[in-house]
mmCIF file of C-alpha atoms in Angstrom:
data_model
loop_
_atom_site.group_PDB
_atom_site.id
_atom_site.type_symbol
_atom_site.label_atom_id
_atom_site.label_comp_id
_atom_site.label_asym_id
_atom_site.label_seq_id
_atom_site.Cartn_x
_atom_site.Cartn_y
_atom_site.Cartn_z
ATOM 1 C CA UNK A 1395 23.425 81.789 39.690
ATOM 2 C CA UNK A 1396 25.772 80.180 37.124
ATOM 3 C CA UNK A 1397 24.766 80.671 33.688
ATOM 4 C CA UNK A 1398 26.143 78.101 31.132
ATOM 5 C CA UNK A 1399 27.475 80.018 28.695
ATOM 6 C CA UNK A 1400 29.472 82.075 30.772
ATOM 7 C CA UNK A 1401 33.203 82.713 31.273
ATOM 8 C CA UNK A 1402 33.066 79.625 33.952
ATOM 9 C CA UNK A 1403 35.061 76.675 32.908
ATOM 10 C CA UNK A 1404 32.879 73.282 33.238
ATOM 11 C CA UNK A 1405 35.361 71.078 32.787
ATOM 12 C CA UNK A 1406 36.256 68.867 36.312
ATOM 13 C CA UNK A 1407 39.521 68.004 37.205
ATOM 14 C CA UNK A 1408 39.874 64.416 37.430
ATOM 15 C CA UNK A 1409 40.231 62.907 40.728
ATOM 16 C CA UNK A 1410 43.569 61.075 41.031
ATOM 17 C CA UNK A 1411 43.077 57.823 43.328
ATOM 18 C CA UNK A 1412 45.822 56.397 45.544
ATOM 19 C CA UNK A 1413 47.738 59.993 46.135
ATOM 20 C CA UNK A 1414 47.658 60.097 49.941
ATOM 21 C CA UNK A 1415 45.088 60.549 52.850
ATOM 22 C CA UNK A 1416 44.428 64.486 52.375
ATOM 23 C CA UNK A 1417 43.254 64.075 48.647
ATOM 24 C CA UNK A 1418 40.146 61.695 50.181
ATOM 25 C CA UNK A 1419 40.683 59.019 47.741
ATOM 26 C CA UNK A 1420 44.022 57.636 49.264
ATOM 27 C CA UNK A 1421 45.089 54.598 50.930
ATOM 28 C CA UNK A 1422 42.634 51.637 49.567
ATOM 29 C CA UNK A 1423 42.043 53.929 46.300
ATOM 30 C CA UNK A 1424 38.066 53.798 46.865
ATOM 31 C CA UNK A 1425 38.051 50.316 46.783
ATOM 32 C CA UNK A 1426 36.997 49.355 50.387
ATOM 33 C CA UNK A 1427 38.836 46.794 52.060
ATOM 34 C CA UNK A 1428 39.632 43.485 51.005
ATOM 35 C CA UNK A 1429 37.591 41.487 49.144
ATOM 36 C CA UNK A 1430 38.146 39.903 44.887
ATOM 37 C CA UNK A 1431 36.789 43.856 43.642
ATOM 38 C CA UNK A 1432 39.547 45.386 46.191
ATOM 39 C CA UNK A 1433 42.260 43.350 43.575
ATOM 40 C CA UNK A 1434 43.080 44.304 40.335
ATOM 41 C CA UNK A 1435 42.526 42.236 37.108
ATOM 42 C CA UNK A 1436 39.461 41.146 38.211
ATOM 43 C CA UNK A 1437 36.433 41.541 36.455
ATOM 44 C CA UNK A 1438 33.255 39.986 37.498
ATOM 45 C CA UNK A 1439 30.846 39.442 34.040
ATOM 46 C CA UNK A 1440 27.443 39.056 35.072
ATOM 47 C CA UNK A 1441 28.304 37.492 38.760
ATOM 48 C CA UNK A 1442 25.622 38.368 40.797
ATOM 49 C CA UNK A 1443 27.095 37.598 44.036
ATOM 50 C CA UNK A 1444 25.973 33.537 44.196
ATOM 51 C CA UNK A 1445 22.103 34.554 42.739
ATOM 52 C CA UNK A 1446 21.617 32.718 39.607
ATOM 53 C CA UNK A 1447 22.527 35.209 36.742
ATOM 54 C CA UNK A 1448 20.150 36.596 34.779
ATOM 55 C CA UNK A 1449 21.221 34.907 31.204
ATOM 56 C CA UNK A 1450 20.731 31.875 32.949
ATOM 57 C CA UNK A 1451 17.411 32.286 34.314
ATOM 58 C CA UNK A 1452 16.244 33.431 30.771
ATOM 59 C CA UNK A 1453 15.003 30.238 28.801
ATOM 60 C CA UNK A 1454 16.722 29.576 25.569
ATOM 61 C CA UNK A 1455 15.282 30.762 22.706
ATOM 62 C CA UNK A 1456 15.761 30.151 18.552
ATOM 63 C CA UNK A 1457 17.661 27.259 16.656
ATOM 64 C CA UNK A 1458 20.510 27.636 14.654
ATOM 65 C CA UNK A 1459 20.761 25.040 11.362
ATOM 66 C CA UNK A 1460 24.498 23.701 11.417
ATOM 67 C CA UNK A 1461 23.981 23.076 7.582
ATOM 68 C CA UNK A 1462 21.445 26.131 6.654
ATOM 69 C CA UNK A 1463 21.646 27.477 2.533
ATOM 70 C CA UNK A 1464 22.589 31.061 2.411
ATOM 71 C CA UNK A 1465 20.726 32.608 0.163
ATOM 72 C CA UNK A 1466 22.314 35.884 -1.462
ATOM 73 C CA UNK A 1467 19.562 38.593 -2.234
ATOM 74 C CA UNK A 1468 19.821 41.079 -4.966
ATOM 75 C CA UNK A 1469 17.267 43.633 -6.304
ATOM 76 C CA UNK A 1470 16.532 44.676 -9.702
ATOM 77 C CA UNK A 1471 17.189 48.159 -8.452
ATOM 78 C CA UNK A 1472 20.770 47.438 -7.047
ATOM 79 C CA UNK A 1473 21.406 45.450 -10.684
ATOM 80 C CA UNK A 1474 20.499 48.740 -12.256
ATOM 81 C CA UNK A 1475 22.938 50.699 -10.306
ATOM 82 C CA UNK A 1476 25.580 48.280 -10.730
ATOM 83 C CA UNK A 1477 24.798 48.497 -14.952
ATOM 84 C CA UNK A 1478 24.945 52.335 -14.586
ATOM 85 C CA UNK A 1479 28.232 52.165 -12.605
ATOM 86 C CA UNK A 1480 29.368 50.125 -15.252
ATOM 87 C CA UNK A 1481 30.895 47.108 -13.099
ATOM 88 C CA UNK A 1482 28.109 44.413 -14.490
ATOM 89 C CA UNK A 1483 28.359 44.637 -18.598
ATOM 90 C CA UNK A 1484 24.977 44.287 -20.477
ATOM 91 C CA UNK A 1485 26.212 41.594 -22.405
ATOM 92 C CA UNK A 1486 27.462 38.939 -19.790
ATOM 93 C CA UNK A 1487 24.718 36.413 -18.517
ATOM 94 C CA UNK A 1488 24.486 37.505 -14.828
ATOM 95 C CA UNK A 1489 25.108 34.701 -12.722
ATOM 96 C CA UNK A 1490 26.149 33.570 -9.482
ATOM 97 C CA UNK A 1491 30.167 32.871 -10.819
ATOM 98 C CA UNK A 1492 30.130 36.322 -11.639
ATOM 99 C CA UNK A 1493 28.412 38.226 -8.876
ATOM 100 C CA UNK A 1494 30.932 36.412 -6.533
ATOM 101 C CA UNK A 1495 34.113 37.216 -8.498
ATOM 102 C CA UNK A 1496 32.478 41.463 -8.415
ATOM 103 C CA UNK A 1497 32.197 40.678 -4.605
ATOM 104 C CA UNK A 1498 28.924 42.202 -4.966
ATOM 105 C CA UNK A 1499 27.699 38.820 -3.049
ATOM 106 C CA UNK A 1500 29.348 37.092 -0.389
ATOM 107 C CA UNK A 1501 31.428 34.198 -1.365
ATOM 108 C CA UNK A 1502 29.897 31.727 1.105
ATOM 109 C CA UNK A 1503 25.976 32.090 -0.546
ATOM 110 C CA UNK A 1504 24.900 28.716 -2.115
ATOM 111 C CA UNK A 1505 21.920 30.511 -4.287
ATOM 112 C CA UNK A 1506 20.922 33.551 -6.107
ATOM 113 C CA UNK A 1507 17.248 34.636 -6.294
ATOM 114 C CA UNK A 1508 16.573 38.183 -7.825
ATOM 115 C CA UNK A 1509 13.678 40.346 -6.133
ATOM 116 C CA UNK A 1510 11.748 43.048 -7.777
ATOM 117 C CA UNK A 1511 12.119 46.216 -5.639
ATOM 118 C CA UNK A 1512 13.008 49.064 -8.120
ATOM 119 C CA UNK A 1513 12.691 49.348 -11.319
ATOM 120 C CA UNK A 1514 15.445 47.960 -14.527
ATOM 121 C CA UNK A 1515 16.110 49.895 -17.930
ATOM 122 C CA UNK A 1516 18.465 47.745 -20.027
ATOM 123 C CA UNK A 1517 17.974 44.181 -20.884
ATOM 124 C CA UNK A 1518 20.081 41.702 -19.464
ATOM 125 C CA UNK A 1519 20.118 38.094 -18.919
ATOM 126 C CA UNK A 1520 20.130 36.359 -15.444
ATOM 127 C CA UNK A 1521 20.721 32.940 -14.227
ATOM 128 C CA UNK A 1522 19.599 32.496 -10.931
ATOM 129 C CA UNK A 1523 18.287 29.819 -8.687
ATOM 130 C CA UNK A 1524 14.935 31.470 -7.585
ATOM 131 C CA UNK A 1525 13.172 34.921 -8.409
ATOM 132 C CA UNK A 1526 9.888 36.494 -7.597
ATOM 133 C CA UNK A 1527 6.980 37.295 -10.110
ATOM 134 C CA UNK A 1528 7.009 40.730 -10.006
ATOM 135 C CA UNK A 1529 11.013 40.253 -11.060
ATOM 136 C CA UNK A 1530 10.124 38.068 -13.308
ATOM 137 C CA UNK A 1531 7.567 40.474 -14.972
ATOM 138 C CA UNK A 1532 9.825 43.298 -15.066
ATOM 139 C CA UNK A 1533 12.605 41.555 -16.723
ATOM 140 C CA UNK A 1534 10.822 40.532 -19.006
ATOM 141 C CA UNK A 1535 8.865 43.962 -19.435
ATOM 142 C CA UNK A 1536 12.005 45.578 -20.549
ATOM 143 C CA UNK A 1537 12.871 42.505 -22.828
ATOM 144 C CA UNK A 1538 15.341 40.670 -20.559
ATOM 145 C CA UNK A 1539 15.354 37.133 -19.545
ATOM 146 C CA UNK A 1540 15.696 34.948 -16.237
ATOM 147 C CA UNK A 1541 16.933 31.614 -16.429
ATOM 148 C CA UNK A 1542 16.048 29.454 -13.602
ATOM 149 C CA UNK A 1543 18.392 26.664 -12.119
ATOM 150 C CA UNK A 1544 17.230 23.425 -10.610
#
């Protein structure tokens, strides 16, 4: 009986391929004989050996929009942290223009819209294209304003 956490090393040496007929991996390298998997540089993605492959007997699913509007998300909680880490000052109107120049959203979002996960201490002011009730509520709670683009 071999106990595990013995003196017994469990590490395997690694069978070298190609390295004569004694070492039982020699000659044709455990390849067989012949054949496009006997060569090298070949690599067969998903061939199936002349079956129809499995991605292509799946039907196609979803649509993607050529000319969809990304939306950036942001949460009064992360605005809070971003107040508190001092990056976003209390007296610039938080907008878009400015978000994108903090890279705090990506660069390639068309609108803004403010959520109300968390909770906001300071008042600020926000311009933004769309923003949920309970945002709207909160801001406003604390004495802050949201601004709402057409």
């Amino acid at each position: 009986m071999i106990r595990l956490n013995s003196k017994f090393k469990t590490k395997k040496k690694k069978i070298r391929v190609g390295r004569g007929i004694g070492s039982g991996k020699g000659k044709t390298s455990g390849r067989g004989v012949k054949g496009q998997k006997s060569r090298s540089g070949v690599a067969i993605k998903s061939f199936e050996g002349g079956q129809m492959p499995l991605y292509r007997r799946l039907p196609k699913r979803g649509f993607n929009t050529i000319n969809k509007v990304h939306i950036a998300i942001l949460n009064l909680d992360k605005i809070q942290s971003f107040i508190d880490k001092k990056s976003i000052k209390i007296s610039d109107t938080l907008n878009s223009d400015l978000l994108k120049k903090l890279k705090i959203i990506n660069k390639n979002s068309f609108k803004l819209k403010i959520l109300g996960t968390g909770e906001i201490k300071d008042k600020i002011n926000i311009e933004a294209n769309l923003a949920s009730k309970s945002a709207v509520e909160k801001l406003e709670k604390v004495g802050g304003s949201i601004q709402l683009k057409k």
